[in-house]
Every structure is written in structure tokens, then in C-alpha cells.
Amino acid sequence: MRGDEELGQEWMLEANCRGLNPNLFFFDKKSIPLEVKETCEACIVRSDCIDYATINRESGYYGTSERERRTIRRLGLTGTEYLEKLSSGEI
């Protein structure tokens, strides 16, 4: 997983959620709104977003729940690795 100094925040300029109401992305930990999932799944910077959320322990990024981010941290995965394992059914 990349450190804060490597990740920066330039990727946020390309995020699908840029300009949307940020309150949409802060939700009950047990459920992820469909609009959030769809916005995030189609985003080209989603792996950077997952890294940022995991490193900074923040909700509201990539439509992941705290439980998913704990799994990512426990396994020591980057956002890209998580997405690859998720799409292949390994997670």
C-alpha cells in the first residue's frame, strides 16, 4: 500500500464524484447506496480512492464499507490488488 506522501490528492481531480454532493458518500456503515456504488464502480481513479480511504481510515471513498477497508488493511492490499481479487472472486 502506498504511503500518504506517494498518493497525493491529484487523482481527486479525475474522480467521478467530483462536483457531486459529498453527503451522498457518507452513509450507514451497513449499507452502500446504489448511486454511490455505480458512481464509484465506473470511476477511473477508484484504486487510488481505495488506497486513500484505507490509509486515512476514511469512509465515503470508493463506496467501500468500513468492513471492506478493514479487510484491505488486514490483507495489506493496494486498491488495485483489492479490485483484481474482488473481480476474480478471490475476496
Coordinates of C-alpha atoms in Angstrom, one line a residue:
M1 CA 0.0 0.0 0.0
R2 CA 1.3 3.4 -0.9
G3 CA 2.1 6.0 1.8
D4 CA 0.4 9.4 2.0
E5 CA 3.5 11.1 0.5
E6 CA 3.3 8.9 -2.6
L7 CA -0.5 9.0 -3.0
G8 CA -1.1 12.8 -3.0
Q9 CA -4.5 14.0 -4.0
E10 CA -4.1 14.9 -7.7
W11 CA -6.2 11.8 -8.6
M12 CA -9.3 13.5 -7.0
L13 CA -9.4 15.9 -9.9
E14 CA -10.4 12.9 -12.2
A15 CA -12.9 11.3 -9.8
N16 CA -16.5 10.7 -10.9
C17 CA -17.7 12.1 -7.7
R18 CA -16.0 15.5 -8.2
G19 CA -18.7 18.1 -8.0
L20 CA -21.3 15.8 -6.5
N21 CA -22.9 16.4 -3.1
P22 CA -20.3 14.9 -0.7
N23 CA -23.1 13.9 1.7
L24 CA -24.0 11.1 -0.8
F25 CA -20.8 9.3 0.1
F26 CA -21.1 9.2 3.8
F27 CA -23.6 6.6 4.7
D28 CA -24.7 4.0 7.2
K29 CA -21.8 1.5 7.6
K30 CA -24.1 -1.4 6.9
S31 CA -25.4 -0.3 3.5
I32 CA -23.9 1.4 0.5
P33 CA -26.4 3.3 -1.6
L34 CA -26.7 2.1 -5.2
E35 CA -26.0 5.6 -6.6
V36 CA -22.6 5.6 -4.7
K37 CA -21.7 2.1 -5.9
E38 CA -22.5 2.9 -9.5
T39 CA -20.6 6.2 -9.4
C40 CA -17.5 4.6 -7.9
E41 CA -17.5 1.4 -9.9
A42 CA -17.3 3.4 -13.2
C43 CA -14.5 5.7 -11.9
I44 CA -11.1 5.6 -13.4
V45 CA -9.3 6.5 -10.1
R46 CA -11.1 4.0 -7.9
S47 CA -7.9 2.2 -6.9
D48 CA -6.3 5.5 -5.7
C49 CA -9.5 6.3 -3.9
I50 CA -9.5 2.9 -2.1
D51 CA -5.8 3.5 -1.1
Y52 CA -6.7 6.9 0.2
A53 CA -9.6 5.7 2.2
T54 CA -7.7 2.8 3.6
I55 CA -4.6 4.7 4.6
N56 CA -6.6 7.6 6.1
R57 CA -9.3 5.4 7.6
E58 CA -12.0 7.5 6.0
S59 CA -15.4 6.5 4.9
G60 CA -17.0 7.9 1.8
Y61 CA -14.4 6.7 -0.6
Y62 CA -15.0 4.2 -3.4
G63 CA -18.3 3.2 -1.9
T64 CA -16.5 0.8 0.4
S65 CA -17.7 0.0 3.8
E66 CA -15.5 0.1 6.9
R67 CA -15.6 -3.7 6.9
E68 CA -14.2 -3.8 3.4
R69 CA -11.5 -1.3 4.2
R70 CA -10.5 -3.4 7.3
T71 CA -10.2 -6.4 5.1
I72 CA -8.0 -4.4 2.6
R73 CA -5.8 -3.2 5.5
R74 CA -5.6 -6.7 7.1
L75 CA -4.5 -8.3 3.8
G76 CA -2.1 -5.4 3.1
L77 CA -3.6 -4.8 -0.4
T78 CA -3.4 -1.8 -2.6
G79 CA -6.6 -0.5 -4.2
T80 CA -5.6 -2.2 -7.5
E81 CA -4.9 -5.5 -5.8
Y82 CA -8.2 -5.4 -4.0
L83 CA -10.1 -4.7 -7.2
E84 CA -8.3 -7.5 -9.0
K85 CA -9.1 -10.0 -6.2
L86 CA -12.7 -8.8 -6.0
S87 CA -13.3 -9.2 -9.7
S88 CA -11.7 -12.6 -9.8
G89 CA -13.8 -13.8 -6.9
E90 CA -10.9 -14.3 -4.5
I91 CA -12.5 -12.0 -2.0

